[in-house]
């Protein structure tokens, strides 16, 4: 087995072949970051029938190449830049840095089986992550436009308008407005532009939610059967989680979401405190689900919350316990869904090949 380390850059990629048995450099090549360069790289690598690619930063600059190699049925692992930096620092070259050394360092890290992570082809989870990121941007832009519109209407109308402002309410407020100065006429024009922006964002957000629902239906996820988890939250949880099988246990997933408390032990004293680590977007999604279930008195989540309150927990502590329980439930649900859909996805890839 030959390990081929790749140091990706925006315009070029450098690859170095490393024999893991002897840790010896077997050759190097630099190609353009283009499809023609990818093909040239693959032709060069075919002199070693058994090979594994170790791409540095396969989620960043190396993403396109790594996914192209996976699509070509190549074995690919991702190596973090920090891992290659440690290998480079401990090598005889000291702090020396060039593309060939970086590529060899990536292969070395993969050979040691310490910091390499398998790269898989993109799935519906990646699509949902993109839709979720787009939704966040649309929501932020809409909020910014609404705040600007509030400021303008406050200067155009006595007392402004109510806080629950919508495009329809703003249109009604502007319809009967007669500017008393040239500056007010500019304000009214700008307000109309902002109303048009808000309408566009509302349409785009609706289309975004519909696209999420369609993808979730195609995937057949049962995550939406959990009370409080709608299409948007389901898309966020799946998109931020990715392949749930990378978390071997529910505890590992809870740690990743920041819902597992952090143990603080000193001498004979042991206590737990709120974790500030983990994926904060996932943590926020689970917080939203917990709050919805607490408001829904018929849910198992509300019953669990009431049980913790009866045990002497404060409302905040009980809510944290519920979030931890919800993290376990989401992990079990996504794990079950992934196992159920895995055979179908495998046969689909085989048919496509």
PDB file of N, CA and C in Angstrom, residues 128 209-238 289 293 330 333-334 336-337 340:
ATOM      1  N   UNK A 128     -28.415  19.494   2.891  1.00  0.00           N
ATOM      2  CA  UNK A 128     -29.188  20.155   3.941  1.00  0.00           C
ATOM      3  C   UNK A 128     -28.359  21.203   4.668  1.00  0.00           C
ATOM      4  N   UNK A 209     -37.479  26.492   2.751  1.00  0.00           N
ATOM      5  CA  UNK A 209     -38.117  25.494   3.606  1.00  0.00           C
ATOM      6  C   UNK A 209     -38.716  24.364   2.779  1.00  0.00           C
ATOM      7  N   UNK A 210     -39.271  24.712   1.606  1.00  0.00           N
ATOM      8  CA  UNK A 210     -39.845  23.689   0.725  1.00  0.00           C
ATOM      9  C   UNK A 210     -38.751  22.755   0.199  1.00  0.00           C
ATOM     10  N   UNK A 211     -37.585  23.328  -0.137  1.00  0.00           N
ATOM     11  CA  UNK A 211     -36.463  22.510  -0.614  1.00  0.00           C
ATOM     12  C   UNK A 211     -35.976  21.577   0.491  1.00  0.00           C
ATOM     13  N   UNK A 212     -35.949  22.081   1.738  1.00  0.00           N
ATOM     14  CA  UNK A 212     -35.567  21.236   2.868  1.00  0.00           C
ATOM     15  C   UNK A 212     -36.544  20.071   3.020  1.00  0.00           C
ATOM     16  N   UNK A 213     -37.831  20.383   2.973  1.00  0.00           N
ATOM     17  CA  UNK A 213     -38.843  19.339   3.142  1.00  0.00           C
ATOM     18  C   UNK A 213     -38.737  18.280   2.052  1.00  0.00           C
ATOM     19  N   UNK A 214     -38.476  18.725   0.831  1.00  0.00           N
ATOM     20  CA  UNK A 214     -38.352  17.773  -0.282  1.00  0.00           C
ATOM     21  C   UNK A 214     -37.171  16.827  -0.070  1.00  0.00           C
ATOM     22  N   UNK A 215     -36.038  17.389   0.350  1.00  0.00           N
ATOM     23  CA  UNK A 215     -34.859  16.550   0.608  1.00  0.00           C
ATOM     24  C   UNK A 215     -35.102  15.586   1.772  1.00  0.00           C
ATOM     25  N   UNK A 216     -35.759  16.064   2.813  1.00  0.00           N
ATOM     26  CA  UNK A 216     -36.054  15.215   3.958  1.00  0.00           C
ATOM     27  C   UNK A 216     -36.999  14.084   3.572  1.00  0.00           C
ATOM     28  N   UNK A 217     -37.972  14.386   2.708  1.00  0.00           N
ATOM     29  CA  UNK A 217     -38.891  13.349   2.233  1.00  0.00           C
ATOM     30  C   UNK A 217     -38.150  12.301   1.411  1.00  0.00           C
ATOM     31  N   UNK A 218     -37.232  12.759   0.558  1.00  0.00           N
ATOM     32  CA  UNK A 218     -36.464  11.822  -0.262  1.00  0.00           C
ATOM     33  C   UNK A 218     -35.604  10.913   0.610  1.00  0.00           C
ATOM     34  N   UNK A 219     -35.041  11.489   1.667  1.00  0.00           N
ATOM     35  CA  UNK A 219     -34.175  10.710   2.555  1.00  0.00           C
ATOM     36  C   UNK A 219     -34.978   9.767   3.449  1.00  0.00           C
ATOM     37  N   UNK A 220     -36.235  10.155   3.737  1.00  0.00           N
ATOM     38  CA  UNK A 220     -37.071   9.318   4.580  1.00  0.00           C
ATOM     39  C   UNK A 220     -36.718   9.381   6.046  1.00  0.00           C
ATOM     40  N   UNK A 221     -36.252  10.531   6.527  1.00  0.00           N
ATOM     41  CA  UNK A 221     -35.870  10.653   7.927  1.00  0.00           C
ATOM     42  C   UNK A 221     -37.097  10.611   8.829  1.00  0.00           C
ATOM     43  N   UNK A 222     -36.932  10.042   9.998  1.00  0.00           N
ATOM     44  CA  UNK A 222     -37.998  10.014  10.998  1.00  0.00           C
ATOM     45  C   UNK A 222     -37.752  11.043  12.093  1.00  0.00           C
ATOM     46  N   UNK A 223     -36.786  11.901  11.891  1.00  0.00           N
ATOM     47  CA  UNK A 223     -36.456  12.905  12.903  1.00  0.00           C
ATOM     48  C   UNK A 223     -37.627  13.849  13.147  1.00  0.00           C
ATOM     49  N   UNK A 224     -38.423  14.085  12.100  1.00  0.00           N
ATOM     50  CA  UNK A 224     -39.556  15.005  12.242  1.00  0.00           C
ATOM     51  C   UNK A 224     -40.688  14.431  13.079  1.00  0.00           C
ATOM     52  N   UNK A 225     -40.591  13.150  13.428  1.00  0.00           N
ATOM     53  CA  UNK A 225     -41.604  12.551  14.291  1.00  0.00           C
ATOM     54  C   UNK A 225     -41.400  12.936  15.750  1.00  0.00           C
ATOM     55  N   UNK A 226     -40.238  13.490  16.064  1.00  0.00           N
ATOM     56  CA  UNK A 226     -39.980  13.977  17.420  1.00  0.00           C
ATOM     57  C   UNK A 226     -40.746  15.282  17.618  1.00  0.00           C
ATOM     58  N   UNK A 227     -41.572  15.383  18.664  1.00  0.00           N
ATOM     59  CA  UNK A 227     -42.319  16.629  18.895  1.00  0.00           C
ATOM     60  C   UNK A 227     -41.389  17.838  18.963  1.00  0.00           C
ATOM     61  N   UNK A 228     -41.739  18.880  18.214  1.00  0.00           N
ATOM     62  CA  UNK A 228     -40.946  20.106  18.204  1.00  0.00           C
ATOM     63  C   UNK A 228     -39.925  20.180  17.097  1.00  0.00           C
ATOM     64  N   UNK A 229     -39.707  19.078  16.368  1.00  0.00           N
ATOM     65  CA  UNK A 229     -38.732  19.063  15.274  1.00  0.00           C
ATOM     66  C   UNK A 229     -39.474  19.172  13.949  1.00  0.00           C
ATOM     67  N   UNK A 230     -39.437  20.361  13.350  1.00  0.00           N
ATOM     68  CA  UNK A 230     -40.036  20.570  12.044  1.00  0.00           C
ATOM     69  C   UNK A 230     -38.989  20.430  10.952  1.00  0.00           C
ATOM     70  N   UNK A 231     -39.357  20.749   9.708  1.00  0.00           N
ATOM     71  CA  UNK A 231     -38.412  20.606   8.589  1.00  0.00           C
ATOM     72  C   UNK A 231     -37.137  21.419   8.763  1.00  0.00           C
ATOM     73  N   UNK A 232     -37.255  22.648   9.241  1.00  0.00           N
ATOM     74  CA  UNK A 232     -36.075  23.513   9.360  1.00  0.00           C
ATOM     75  C   UNK A 232     -35.119  22.985  10.426  1.00  0.00           C
ATOM     76  N   UNK A 233     -35.645  22.613  11.592  1.00  0.00           N
ATOM     77  CA  UNK A 233     -34.780  22.090  12.657  1.00  0.00           C
ATOM     78  C   UNK A 233     -34.215  20.723  12.279  1.00  0.00           C
ATOM     79  N   UNK A 234     -35.019  19.886  11.619  1.00  0.00           N
ATOM     80  CA  UNK A 234     -34.518  18.579  11.179  1.00  0.00           C
ATOM     81  C   UNK A 234     -33.363  18.753  10.198  1.00  0.00           C
ATOM     82  N   UNK A 235     -33.524  19.702   9.266  1.00  0.00           N
ATOM     83  CA  UNK A 235     -32.459  19.958   8.292  1.00  0.00           C
ATOM     84  C   UNK A 235     -31.200  20.462   8.984  1.00  0.00           C
ATOM     85  N   UNK A 236     -31.369  21.301   9.987  1.00  0.00           N
ATOM     86  CA  UNK A 236     -30.199  21.831  10.700  1.00  0.00           C
ATOM     87  C   UNK A 236     -29.487  20.731  11.487  1.00  0.00           C
ATOM     88  N   UNK A 237     -30.253  19.888  12.162  1.00  0.00           N
ATOM     89  CA  UNK A 237     -29.647  18.828  12.969  1.00  0.00           C
ATOM     90  C   UNK A 237     -28.907  17.834  12.080  1.00  0.00           C
ATOM     91  N   UNK A 238     -29.546  17.416  10.985  1.00  0.00           N
ATOM     92  CA  UNK A 238     -28.905  16.451  10.083  1.00  0.00           C
ATOM     93  C   UNK A 238     -27.713  17.091   9.375  1.00  0.00           C
ATOM     94  N   UNK A 289     -35.909  22.816  20.467  1.00  0.00           N
ATOM     95  CA  UNK A 289     -36.786  21.644  20.602  1.00  0.00           C
ATOM     96  C   UNK A 289     -37.197  21.462  22.060  1.00  0.00           C
ATOM     97  N   UNK A 293     -41.041  21.515  23.561  1.00  0.00           N
ATOM     98  CA  UNK A 293     -41.611  20.385  24.285  1.00  0.00           C
ATOM     99  C   UNK A 293     -42.052  20.787  25.688  1.00  0.00           C
ATOM    100  N   UNK A 330     -32.114  12.077  19.373  1.00  0.00           N
ATOM    101  CA  UNK A 330     -31.756  12.431  17.994  1.00  0.00           C
ATOM    102  C   UNK A 330     -30.681  11.494  17.447  1.00  0.00           C
ATOM    103  N   UNK A 333     -32.274   8.161  16.637  1.00  0.00           N
ATOM    104  CA  UNK A 333     -33.151   8.275  15.466  1.00  0.00           C
ATOM    105  C   UNK A 333     -32.337   8.359  14.180  1.00  0.00           C
ATOM    106  N   UNK A 334     -31.309   9.205  14.163  1.00  0.00           N
ATOM    107  CA  UNK A 334     -30.492   9.348  12.954  1.00  0.00           C
ATOM    108  C   UNK A 334     -29.681   8.087  12.672  1.00  0.00           C
ATOM    109  N   UNK A 336     -30.621   5.017  13.398  1.00  0.00           N
ATOM    110  CA  UNK A 336     -31.582   4.069  12.836  1.00  0.00           C
ATOM    111  C   UNK A 336     -31.898   4.402  11.375  1.00  0.00           C
ATOM    112  N   UNK A 337     -32.077   5.683  11.091  1.00  0.00           N
ATOM    113  CA  UNK A 337     -32.358   6.101   9.708  1.00  0.00           C
ATOM    114  C   UNK A 337     -31.183   5.797   8.787  1.00  0.00           C
ATOM    115  N   UNK A 340     -30.987   2.151   7.984  1.00  0.00           N
ATOM    116  CA  UNK A 340     -32.070   1.734   7.100  1.00  0.00           C
ATOM    117  C   UNK A 340     -31.836   2.152   5.656  1.00  0.00           C
TER     118      UNK A 340
END
